[in-house]
Amino acid sequence: MDTPRRQWLRRLAKAELHLHLEGTVTPETLVILSARHDTTPLTLGEARALYAYKDFAHFLRTFKLVLDRLLDPEDYALIAREMMCDLAAQGVVHAEVYISWGNILHWKPHLRVEDVMTAVDSARTEFEAGIGGLSILWIADATRTWSAAAVEEVFRLAARLRTDRFASIVGVGIGGDEAGGPIELFRDSYVEAKKAGLRLTAHAGEATGEVKGPLEIRAALSTGVERIGHGLAAQYDDELMDVLREQGVPLEINVTSNVLTGCCPSKQEHPLPIYMDKGLLCTLNSDDPAMFGSNCLDEYVLVQETFGLDLETMRVLAKNSILASFLDEGKKQHLIDLIDALPSYTESVRQFEYPNDGTA
Ligand SMILES: [Zn+2]
């Protein structure tokens, strides 16, 4: 429901920093992709049923089904355009978007990463020139469970394409099962990527639990990773939280994702409030919005309601998202100024911008 608070949170300039392009494909878009590629195309009802997960295995099957229908550069351009329209409608002003290059390189031999990037980057420049109000940077995402050589291939290609053609490729990252591919295996690739001017991210401490999780986050930091995806396991290690605070390392928090994947037992038990109390640089993100039935704005609403945060604290979280981005300092300051310029929720109600629902 579009409550006055949700409307205010929409007006808050926000950056989405943990978002997988392939996870933005809605049932409606899947129907379009299916019509392009399937001899018996999916109906909307069938597509919606695929997204009503019965269990985690069902979720994984649906995700694979979506990936298997991204077969041409134009498929990627389509989902990039839809993603950007959706982000703009949420009041997201900047996004750093993971694209699974690993999936392309290893499962789609007919498809060249260069061609996919040409398609999605054209969609980006058209959107930025047309509708505007939203900037996009790309992060090349590798899968940690394949091999060190596969990760190296993704990172080197990112460095080459960034230099040659796509300044919008801002960084690299790894995802997938941490237990099956500790970041230590990819240290050399990360060092090389940094030398090439790429910014470094990694999913770490997501599903590794109380013992291995903090170790994996520490290993990511020692590898030069600048931003931690999820970071759920930091809650078990006070010293690690001190390090994250002292070094100002941003956390890409994804509450709904963590609950639906079973990495966190419930939204009420998410460590976000602990991290905020400790002074960590927390940002709110959606991970795979269409897959999890949430988006960046939904996460702001959910966090505000679940943890009873006041709306000025939500303003701080929005500022965190800008500070944690890989934008240059001038652009960051411009977006921070936009956030500061938004009247408080109480003031907005007083100015009759929203009906007074008695909760201001
Ligand atoms: Zn992710």
mmCIF file of C-alpha atoms and ligand atoms in Angstrom:
data_model
loop_
_atom_site.group_PDB
_atom_site.id
_atom_site.type_symbol
_atom_site.label_atom_id
_atom_site.label_comp_id
_atom_site.label_asym_id
_atom_site.label_seq_id
_atom_site.Cartn_x
_atom_site.Cartn_y
_atom_site.Cartn_z
ATOM 1 C CA MET A 1 0.000 0.000 0.000
ATOM 2 C CA ASP A 2 1.298 3.445 -0.860
ATOM 3 C CA THR A 3 1.224 4.972 2.616
ATOM 4 C CA PRO A 4 2.394 8.549 3.287
ATOM 5 C CA ARG A 5 5.581 7.152 4.824
ATOM 6 C CA ARG A 6 6.255 5.047 1.761
ATOM 7 C CA GLN A 7 5.728 8.108 -0.418
ATOM 8 C CA TRP A 8 8.263 10.027 1.686
ATOM 9 C CA LEU A 9 10.757 7.175 1.480
ATOM 10 C CA ARG A 10 10.277 7.136 -2.300
ATOM 11 C CA ARG A 11 11.230 10.820 -2.468
ATOM 12 C CA LEU A 12 14.436 10.086 -0.560
ATOM 13 C CA ALA A 13 17.294 9.911 -3.106
ATOM 14 C CA LYS A 14 18.711 6.394 -2.744
ATOM 15 C CA ALA A 15 21.446 4.262 -4.278
ATOM 16 C CA GLU A 16 20.898 0.532 -4.838
ATOM 17 C CA LEU A 17 24.291 -1.128 -4.504
ATOM 18 C CA HIS A 18 23.504 -4.838 -4.414
ATOM 19 C CA LEU A 19 21.326 -5.720 -7.349
ATOM 20 C CA HIS A 20 21.703 -8.579 -9.837
ATOM 21 C CA LEU A 21 20.430 -7.733 -13.318
ATOM 22 C CA GLU A 22 19.288 -11.328 -13.828
ATOM 23 C CA GLY A 23 17.306 -11.137 -10.582
ATOM 24 C CA THR A 24 15.168 -8.254 -11.865
ATOM 25 C CA VAL A 25 13.242 -10.326 -14.423
ATOM 26 C CA THR A 26 9.549 -10.211 -13.494
ATOM 27 C CA PRO A 27 7.004 -12.875 -14.545
ATOM 28 C CA GLU A 28 5.703 -10.378 -17.121
ATOM 29 C CA THR A 29 9.163 -10.018 -18.680
ATOM 30 C CA LEU A 30 9.752 -13.749 -18.510
ATOM 31 C CA VAL A 31 6.644 -14.186 -20.670
ATOM 32 C CA ILE A 32 8.214 -11.894 -23.310
ATOM 33 C CA LEU A 33 11.503 -13.823 -23.175
ATOM 34 C CA SER A 34 9.631 -17.113 -23.387
ATOM 35 C CA ALA A 35 7.755 -15.914 -26.466
ATOM 36 C CA ARG A 36 11.120 -15.203 -28.084
ATOM 37 C CA HIS A 37 12.732 -18.509 -27.278
ATOM 38 C CA ASP A 38 10.258 -21.281 -26.394
ATOM 39 C CA THR A 39 8.326 -23.345 -28.908
ATOM 40 C CA THR A 40 5.491 -23.403 -26.376
ATOM 41 C CA PRO A 41 5.694 -20.001 -24.687
ATOM 42 C CA LEU A 42 4.778 -19.594 -21.033
ATOM 43 C CA THR A 43 1.510 -17.915 -20.160
ATOM 44 C CA LEU A 44 1.503 -15.186 -17.521
ATOM 45 C CA GLY A 45 -0.283 -17.546 -15.140
ATOM 46 C CA GLU A 46 2.404 -20.196 -15.619
ATOM 47 C CA ALA A 47 5.161 -17.615 -15.156
ATOM 48 C CA ARG A 48 3.582 -16.320 -11.947
ATOM 49 C CA ALA A 49 3.277 -19.879 -10.633
ATOM 50 C CA LEU A 50 7.025 -20.322 -11.167
ATOM 51 C CA TYR A 51 7.659 -17.371 -8.841
ATOM 52 C CA ALA A 52 5.412 -18.767 -6.063
ATOM 53 C CA TYR A 53 8.208 -20.840 -4.559
ATOM 54 C CA LYS A 54 7.358 -23.976 -2.665
ATOM 55 C CA ASP A 55 10.915 -24.329 -1.362
ATOM 56 C CA PHE A 56 14.487 -23.186 -2.010
ATOM 57 C CA ALA A 57 15.030 -25.795 -4.725
ATOM 58 C CA HIS A 58 11.982 -24.391 -6.525
ATOM 59 C CA PHE A 59 13.497 -20.893 -6.302
ATOM 60 C CA LEU A 60 16.768 -22.133 -7.806
ATOM 61 C CA ARG A 61 14.905 -23.878 -10.647
ATOM 62 C CA THR A 62 13.045 -20.678 -11.463
ATOM 63 C CA PHE A 63 16.251 -18.630 -11.418
ATOM 64 C CA LYS A 64 17.879 -21.102 -13.791
ATOM 65 C CA LEU A 65 14.837 -21.037 -16.042
ATOM 66 C CA VAL A 66 15.160 -17.241 -16.270
ATOM 67 C CA LEU A 67 18.910 -17.413 -16.973
ATOM 68 C CA ASP A 68 18.309 -19.985 -19.694
ATOM 69 C CA ARG A 69 16.048 -17.531 -21.520
ATOM 70 C CA LEU A 70 18.620 -14.752 -21.624
ATOM 71 C CA LEU A 71 20.105 -15.851 -24.908
ATOM 72 C CA ASP A 72 20.699 -12.750 -27.001
ATOM 73 C CA PRO A 73 22.155 -9.287 -26.312
ATOM 74 C CA GLU A 74 18.668 -7.866 -26.928
ATOM 75 C CA ASP A 75 17.294 -10.031 -24.083
ATOM 76 C CA TYR A 76 19.767 -8.375 -21.732
ATOM 77 C CA ALA A 77 18.912 -4.920 -23.126
ATOM 78 C CA LEU A 78 15.213 -5.614 -22.507
ATOM 79 C CA ILE A 79 15.719 -6.557 -18.877
ATOM 80 C CA ALA A 80 18.121 -3.631 -18.333
ATOM 81 C CA ARG A 81 15.490 -1.185 -19.637
ATOM 82 C CA GLU A 82 12.789 -2.696 -17.425
ATOM 83 C CA MET A 83 15.127 -2.608 -14.435
ATOM 84 C CA MET A 84 15.932 1.076 -14.952
ATOM 85 C CA CYS A 85 12.249 2.063 -15.261
ATOM 86 C CA ASP A 86 11.523 0.183 -12.054
ATOM 87 C CA LEU A 87 14.457 1.754 -10.182
ATOM 88 C CA ALA A 88 13.423 5.254 -11.228
ATOM 89 C CA ALA A 89 9.864 4.586 -10.018
ATOM 90 C CA GLN A 90 11.259 3.723 -6.570
ATOM 91 C CA GLY A 91 13.185 6.977 -6.261
ATOM 92 C CA VAL A 92 16.526 5.233 -6.776
ATOM 93 C CA VAL A 93 18.927 7.811 -8.230
ATOM 94 C CA HIS A 94 21.979 5.592 -8.687
ATOM 95 C CA ALA A 95 22.521 1.837 -8.989
ATOM 96 C CA GLU A 96 25.580 -0.394 -9.231
ATOM 97 C CA VAL A 97 24.376 -3.524 -10.940
ATOM 98 C CA TYR A 98 25.934 -6.972 -10.962
ATOM 99 C CA ILE A 99 25.856 -8.838 -14.262
ATOM 100 C CA SER A 100 26.791 -12.508 -14.130
ATOM 101 C CA TRP A 101 29.590 -12.641 -16.681
ATOM 102 C CA GLY A 102 30.424 -16.073 -15.334
ATOM 103 C CA ASN A 103 27.053 -17.324 -16.506
ATOM 104 C CA ILE A 104 27.656 -15.934 -20.000
ATOM 105 C CA LEU A 105 31.228 -17.158 -20.320
ATOM 106 C CA HIS A 106 30.563 -20.665 -19.096
ATOM 107 C CA TRP A 107 27.001 -21.486 -20.110
ATOM 108 C CA LYS A 108 26.447 -19.445 -23.249
ATOM 109 C CA PRO A 109 29.296 -20.072 -25.662
ATOM 110 C CA HIS A 110 27.313 -18.502 -28.514
ATOM 111 C CA LEU A 111 27.146 -15.197 -26.648
ATOM 112 C CA ARG A 112 29.994 -12.706 -26.240
ATOM 113 C CA VAL A 113 30.223 -10.593 -23.072
ATOM 114 C CA GLU A 114 31.265 -7.649 -25.283
ATOM 115 C CA ASP A 115 27.961 -7.854 -27.171
ATOM 116 C CA VAL A 116 25.904 -8.123 -23.985
ATOM 117 C CA MET A 117 27.691 -5.067 -22.573
ATOM 118 C CA THR A 118 27.148 -3.117 -25.794
ATOM 119 C CA ALA A 119 23.415 -3.870 -25.551
ATOM 120 C CA VAL A 120 22.937 -3.045 -21.862
ATOM 121 C CA ASP A 121 25.199 -0.002 -21.988
ATOM 122 C CA SER A 122 23.286 1.414 -24.955
ATOM 123 C CA ALA A 123 20.095 0.910 -22.946
ATOM 124 C CA ARG A 124 21.778 2.765 -20.071
ATOM 125 C CA THR A 125 22.885 5.771 -22.135
ATOM 126 C CA GLU A 126 19.467 6.016 -23.807
ATOM 127 C CA PHE A 127 17.752 5.933 -20.427
ATOM 128 C CA GLU A 128 20.102 8.455 -18.837
ATOM 129 C CA ALA A 129 19.712 10.813 -21.808
ATOM 130 C CA GLY A 130 15.934 10.337 -22.014
ATOM 131 C CA ILE A 131 14.194 9.891 -18.702
ATOM 132 C CA GLY A 132 17.211 10.852 -16.586
ATOM 133 C CA GLY A 133 17.415 11.070 -12.812
ATOM 134 C CA LEU A 134 19.155 7.712 -12.549
ATOM 135 C CA SER A 135 22.770 6.730 -13.141
ATOM 136 C CA ILE A 136 23.974 3.150 -13.563
ATOM 137 C CA LEU A 137 27.387 1.540 -13.143
ATOM 138 C CA TRP A 138 28.071 -2.126 -13.899
ATOM 139 C CA ILE A 139 29.875 -4.699 -11.765
ATOM 140 C CA ALA A 140 31.197 -7.840 -13.451
ATOM 141 C CA ASP A 141 30.157 -10.767 -11.259
ATOM 142 C CA ALA A 142 32.069 -14.052 -11.162
ATOM 143 C CA THR A 143 31.024 -17.328 -9.582
ATOM 144 C CA ARG A 144 33.391 -18.437 -6.840
ATOM 145 C CA THR A 145 32.619 -22.144 -7.052
ATOM 146 C CA TRP A 146 33.871 -22.653 -10.588
ATOM 147 C CA SER A 147 37.629 -22.145 -10.498
ATOM 148 C CA ALA A 148 40.289 -19.536 -9.832
ATOM 149 C CA ALA A 149 40.952 -19.469 -13.578
ATOM 150 C CA ALA A 150 37.281 -18.728 -14.324
ATOM 151 C CA VAL A 151 37.255 -15.827 -11.862
ATOM 152 C CA GLU A 152 40.513 -14.525 -13.315
ATOM 153 C CA GLU A 153 38.990 -14.640 -16.795
ATOM 154 C CA VAL A 154 36.030 -12.491 -15.684
ATOM 155 C CA PHE A 155 38.215 -9.958 -13.843
ATOM 156 C CA ARG A 156 40.718 -9.614 -16.707
ATOM 157 C CA LEU A 157 37.948 -9.177 -19.244
ATOM 158 C CA ALA A 158 36.382 -6.507 -17.021
ATOM 159 C CA ALA A 159 39.701 -4.645 -16.918
ATOM 160 C CA ARG A 160 40.089 -4.845 -20.691
ATOM 161 C CA LEU A 161 36.533 -3.824 -21.538
ATOM 162 C CA ARG A 162 36.611 -0.983 -19.030
ATOM 163 C CA THR A 163 39.776 0.399 -20.600
ATOM 164 C CA ASP A 164 38.732 -0.195 -24.204
ATOM 165 C CA ARG A 165 35.057 0.699 -24.336
ATOM 166 C CA PHE A 166 32.992 0.795 -21.196
ATOM 167 C CA ALA A 167 33.921 3.333 -18.530
ATOM 168 C CA SER A 168 30.625 2.363 -16.880
ATOM 169 C CA ILE A 169 32.132 -0.961 -15.760
ATOM 170 C CA VAL A 170 33.156 0.205 -12.318
ATOM 171 C CA GLY A 171 34.142 -2.980 -10.522
ATOM 172 C CA VAL A 172 34.194 -6.713 -10.019
ATOM 173 C CA GLY A 173 32.687 -9.093 -7.482
ATOM 174 C CA ILE A 174 32.140 -12.728 -6.651
ATOM 175 C CA GLY A 175 29.047 -14.579 -5.490
ATOM 176 C CA GLY A 176 27.957 -18.165 -4.950
ATOM 177 C CA ASP A 177 28.675 -20.722 -2.265
ATOM 178 C CA GLU A 178 31.428 -19.355 0.005
ATOM 179 C CA ALA A 179 32.128 -22.799 1.462
ATOM 180 C CA GLY A 180 32.871 -24.086 -2.043
ATOM 181 C CA GLY A 181 35.097 -21.179 -3.061
ATOM 182 C CA PRO A 182 36.831 -19.172 -0.313
ATOM 183 C CA ILE A 183 38.019 -15.757 -1.455
ATOM 184 C CA GLU A 184 41.608 -16.660 -0.652
ATOM 185 C CA LEU A 185 41.633 -18.637 -3.933
ATOM 186 C CA PHE A 186 41.092 -15.427 -5.887
ATOM 187 C CA ARG A 187 43.519 -13.097 -4.105
ATOM 188 C CA ASP A 188 45.784 -12.645 -7.139
ATOM 189 C CA SER A 189 42.837 -11.825 -9.396
ATOM 190 C CA TYR A 190 41.597 -9.194 -6.958
ATOM 191 C CA VAL A 191 45.058 -7.617 -6.678
ATOM 192 C CA GLU A 192 45.307 -7.466 -10.462
ATOM 193 C CA ALA A 193 41.803 -5.987 -10.799
ATOM 194 C CA LYS A 194 42.650 -3.256 -8.308
ATOM 195 C CA LYS A 195 45.786 -2.375 -10.273
ATOM 196 C CA ALA A 196 43.590 -2.066 -13.368
ATOM 197 C CA GLY A 197 41.487 0.570 -11.628
ATOM 198 C CA LEU A 198 38.484 -1.604 -10.849
ATOM 199 C CA ARG A 199 36.628 -1.299 -7.550
ATOM 200 C CA LEU A 200 36.323 -4.478 -5.509
ATOM 201 C CA THR A 201 33.265 -6.121 -3.946
ATOM 202 C CA ALA A 202 32.480 -9.624 -2.714
ATOM 203 C CA HIS A 203 29.557 -11.511 -1.265
ATOM 204 C CA ALA A 204 30.970 -12.564 2.121
ATOM 205 C CA GLY A 205 29.553 -13.852 5.380
ATOM 206 C CA GLU A 206 26.200 -14.597 3.747
ATOM 207 C CA ALA A 207 25.613 -18.310 4.341
ATOM 208 C CA THR A 208 28.814 -19.407 6.043
ATOM 209 C CA GLY A 209 27.614 -19.206 9.644
ATOM 210 C CA GLU A 210 29.122 -18.272 12.955
ATOM 211 C CA VAL A 211 32.618 -19.760 12.603
ATOM 212 C CA LYS A 212 33.596 -19.580 8.938
ATOM 213 C CA GLY A 213 31.579 -16.438 8.133
ATOM 214 C CA PRO A 214 33.701 -13.919 10.062
ATOM 215 C CA LEU A 215 36.856 -15.543 8.670
ATOM 216 C CA GLU A 216 35.562 -15.120 5.140
ATOM 217 C CA ILE A 217 34.769 -11.445 5.740
ATOM 218 C CA ARG A 218 38.248 -10.903 7.215
ATOM 219 C CA ALA A 219 39.774 -12.672 4.214
ATOM 220 C CA ALA A 220 37.767 -10.423 1.871
ATOM 221 C CA LEU A 221 39.076 -7.323 3.651
ATOM 222 C CA SER A 222 42.655 -8.536 3.485
ATOM 223 C CA THR A 223 42.172 -9.174 -0.241
ATOM 224 C CA GLY A 224 41.363 -5.506 -0.745
ATOM 225 C CA VAL A 225 37.585 -5.839 -1.041
ATOM 226 C CA GLU A 226 36.050 -2.417 -0.459
ATOM 227 C CA ARG A 227 32.393 -3.332 0.070
ATOM 228 C CA ILE A 228 30.965 -6.474 1.664
ATOM 229 C CA GLY A 229 27.837 -8.087 0.198
ATOM 230 C CA HIS A 230 25.502 -9.284 2.986
ATOM 231 C CA GLY A 231 28.068 -9.540 5.819
ATOM 232 C CA LEU A 232 25.552 -11.360 8.027
ATOM 233 C CA ALA A 233 28.258 -13.219 9.942
ATOM 234 C CA ALA A 234 29.992 -10.065 11.202
ATOM 235 C CA GLN A 235 27.448 -10.082 14.054
ATOM 236 C CA TYR A 236 29.304 -13.003 15.655
ATOM 237 C CA ASP A 237 32.640 -11.189 15.920
ATOM 238 C CA ASP A 238 32.899 -7.960 17.938
ATOM 239 C CA GLU A 239 36.471 -7.316 16.856
ATOM 240 C CA LEU A 240 35.509 -7.681 13.213
ATOM 241 C CA MET A 241 32.672 -5.182 13.655
ATOM 242 C CA ASP A 242 35.219 -2.778 15.178
ATOM 243 C CA VAL A 243 37.448 -3.236 12.123
ATOM 244 C CA LEU A 244 34.529 -2.641 9.741
ATOM 245 C CA ARG A 245 33.628 0.547 11.612
ATOM 246 C CA GLU A 246 37.203 1.851 11.861
ATOM 247 C CA GLN A 247 37.869 1.224 8.174
ATOM 248 C CA GLY A 248 34.448 2.556 7.153
ATOM 249 C CA VAL A 249 33.728 -0.574 5.102
ATOM 250 C CA PRO A 250 30.185 -0.420 3.710
ATOM 251 C CA LEU A 251 27.852 -3.401 4.093
ATOM 252 C CA GLU A 252 25.380 -4.182 1.309
ATOM 253 C CA ILE A 253 22.459 -5.366 3.472
ATOM 254 C CA ASN A 254 19.631 -7.428 1.909
ATOM 255 C CA VAL A 255 17.082 -8.282 4.625
ATOM 256 C CA THR A 256 14.369 -9.955 2.527
ATOM 257 C CA SER A 257 16.909 -11.979 0.560
ATOM 258 C CA ASN A 258 18.580 -13.205 3.767
ATOM 259 C CA VAL A 259 15.268 -14.387 5.214
ATOM 260 C CA LEU A 260 13.991 -16.040 2.031
ATOM 261 C CA THR A 261 17.243 -17.898 1.393
ATOM 262 C CA GLY A 262 17.217 -19.132 4.998
ATOM 263 C CA CYS A 263 20.489 -17.367 5.865
ATOM 264 C CA CYS A 264 18.648 -15.403 8.576
ATOM 265 C CA PRO A 265 15.780 -17.000 10.532
ATOM 266 C CA SER A 266 13.464 -13.958 10.406
ATOM 267 C CA LYS A 267 13.516 -10.272 9.560
ATOM 268 C CA GLN A 268 13.251 -9.449 13.287
ATOM 269 C CA GLU A 269 16.479 -11.398 13.901
ATOM 270 C CA HIS A 270 18.450 -9.652 11.185
ATOM 271 C CA PRO A 271 21.653 -8.076 12.577
ATOM 272 C CA LEU A 272 21.033 -4.697 10.884
ATOM 273 C CA PRO A 273 20.099 -2.939 14.189
ATOM 274 C CA ILE A 274 23.239 -4.355 15.833
ATOM 275 C CA TYR A 275 25.359 -3.040 12.965
ATOM 276 C CA MET A 276 23.708 0.380 13.123
ATOM 277 C CA ASP A 277 24.269 0.568 16.899
ATOM 278 C CA LYS A 278 27.936 -0.273 16.324
ATOM 279 C CA GLY A 279 28.220 2.569 13.815
ATOM 280 C CA LEU A 280 28.791 0.432 10.705
ATOM 281 C CA LEU A 281 28.113 1.912 7.274
ATOM 282 C CA CYS A 282 24.926 -0.013 6.384
ATOM 283 C CA THR A 283 23.116 0.281 3.063
ATOM 284 C CA LEU A 284 19.735 -1.239 2.121
ATOM 285 C CA ASN A 285 19.410 -3.257 -1.079
ATOM 286 C CA SER A 286 17.201 -5.831 -2.776
ATOM 287 C CA ASP A 287 19.625 -8.432 -4.259
ATOM 288 C CA ASP A 288 17.194 -10.193 -6.656
ATOM 289 C CA PRO A 289 14.063 -8.026 -6.445
ATOM 290 C CA ALA A 290 11.777 -9.911 -8.828
ATOM 291 C CA MET A 291 12.853 -13.256 -7.428
ATOM 292 C CA PHE A 292 12.264 -12.224 -3.809
ATOM 293 C CA GLY A 293 9.162 -10.068 -4.356
ATOM 294 C CA SER A 294 10.843 -6.998 -2.907
ATOM 295 C CA ASN A 295 12.726 -3.974 -4.188
ATOM 296 C CA CYS A 296 14.946 -1.234 -2.798
ATOM 297 C CA LEU A 297 12.008 0.965 -1.736
ATOM 298 C CA ASP A 298 10.260 -2.062 -0.194
ATOM 299 C CA GLU A 299 13.420 -2.721 1.840
ATOM 300 C CA TYR A 300 13.376 0.844 3.205
ATOM 301 C CA VAL A 301 9.715 0.399 4.205
ATOM 302 C CA LEU A 302 10.355 -3.041 5.699
ATOM 303 C CA VAL A 303 13.382 -1.925 7.732
ATOM 304 C CA GLN A 304 11.638 1.207 8.988
ATOM 305 C CA GLU A 305 8.584 -0.762 10.110
ATOM 306 C CA THR A 306 10.355 -3.901 11.395
ATOM 307 C CA PHE A 307 12.865 -2.067 13.555
ATOM 308 C CA GLY A 308 10.706 0.968 14.389
ATOM 309 C CA LEU A 309 13.255 3.425 13.003
ATOM 310 C CA ASP A 310 12.347 7.079 12.767
ATOM 311 C CA LEU A 311 12.328 8.594 9.326
ATOM 312 C CA GLU A 312 15.378 10.777 9.964
ATOM 313 C CA THR A 313 17.314 7.541 10.553
ATOM 314 C CA MET A 314 16.073 6.394 7.144
ATOM 315 C CA ARG A 315 17.533 9.598 5.732
ATOM 316 C CA VAL A 316 20.892 8.558 7.237
ATOM 317 C CA LEU A 317 20.608 5.126 5.585
ATOM 318 C CA ALA A 318 19.946 6.797 2.235
ATOM 319 C CA LYS A 319 23.029 8.982 2.716
ATOM 320 C CA ASN A 320 25.023 5.853 3.561
ATOM 321 C CA SER A 321 24.030 4.371 0.208
ATOM 322 C CA ILE A 322 25.458 7.381 -1.618
ATOM 323 C CA LEU A 323 28.628 7.475 0.499
ATOM 324 C CA ALA A 324 29.177 3.736 -0.090
ATOM 325 C CA SER A 325 28.775 4.038 -3.858
ATOM 326 C CA PHE A 326 31.650 4.103 -6.333
ATOM 327 C CA LEU A 327 30.609 7.523 -7.669
ATOM 328 C CA ASP A 328 33.137 10.342 -7.669
ATOM 329 C CA GLU A 329 33.070 12.817 -4.800
ATOM 330 C CA GLY A 330 31.338 15.569 -6.795
ATOM 331 C CA LYS A 331 28.399 13.341 -7.749
ATOM 332 C CA LYS A 332 28.160 12.014 -4.210
ATOM 333 C CA GLN A 333 27.930 15.536 -2.809
ATOM 334 C CA HIS A 334 25.213 16.457 -5.319
ATOM 335 C CA LEU A 335 23.103 13.464 -4.253
ATOM 336 C CA ILE A 336 23.746 14.091 -0.538
ATOM 337 C CA ASP A 337 22.531 17.666 -1.089
ATOM 338 C CA LEU A 338 19.342 16.266 -2.662
ATOM 339 C CA ILE A 339 18.778 14.092 0.400
ATOM 340 C CA ASP A 340 19.379 17.024 2.731
ATOM 341 C CA ALA A 341 16.952 19.165 0.726
ATOM 342 C CA LEU A 342 13.991 16.836 1.332
ATOM 343 C CA PRO A 343 11.791 18.299 4.069
ATOM 344 C CA SER A 344 11.321 16.063 7.108
ATOM 345 C CA TYR A 345 8.302 13.793 7.122
ATOM 346 C CA THR A 346 6.759 15.903 9.905
ATOM 347 C CA GLU A 347 7.350 19.056 7.892
ATOM 348 C CA SER A 348 5.884 17.416 4.790
ATOM 349 C CA VAL A 349 2.719 16.560 6.709
ATOM 350 C CA ARG A 350 2.573 20.113 8.069
ATOM 351 C CA GLN A 351 2.828 21.454 4.527
ATOM 352 C CA PHE A 352 -0.127 19.199 3.591
ATOM 353 C CA GLU A 353 2.053 17.187 1.217
ATOM 354 C CA TYR A 354 0.634 14.060 2.855
ATOM 355 C CA PRO A 355 -2.532 13.447 4.838
ATOM 356 C CA ASN A 356 -1.882 13.485 8.576
ATOM 357 C CA ASP A 357 -2.281 9.853 9.527
ATOM 358 C CA GLY A 358 -1.519 10.635 13.167
ATOM 359 C CA THR A 359 1.846 8.894 13.154
ATOM 360 C CA ALA A 360 4.135 11.839 12.397
HETATM 361 ZN ZN ZN B 1 23.790 -10.997 -4.305
#
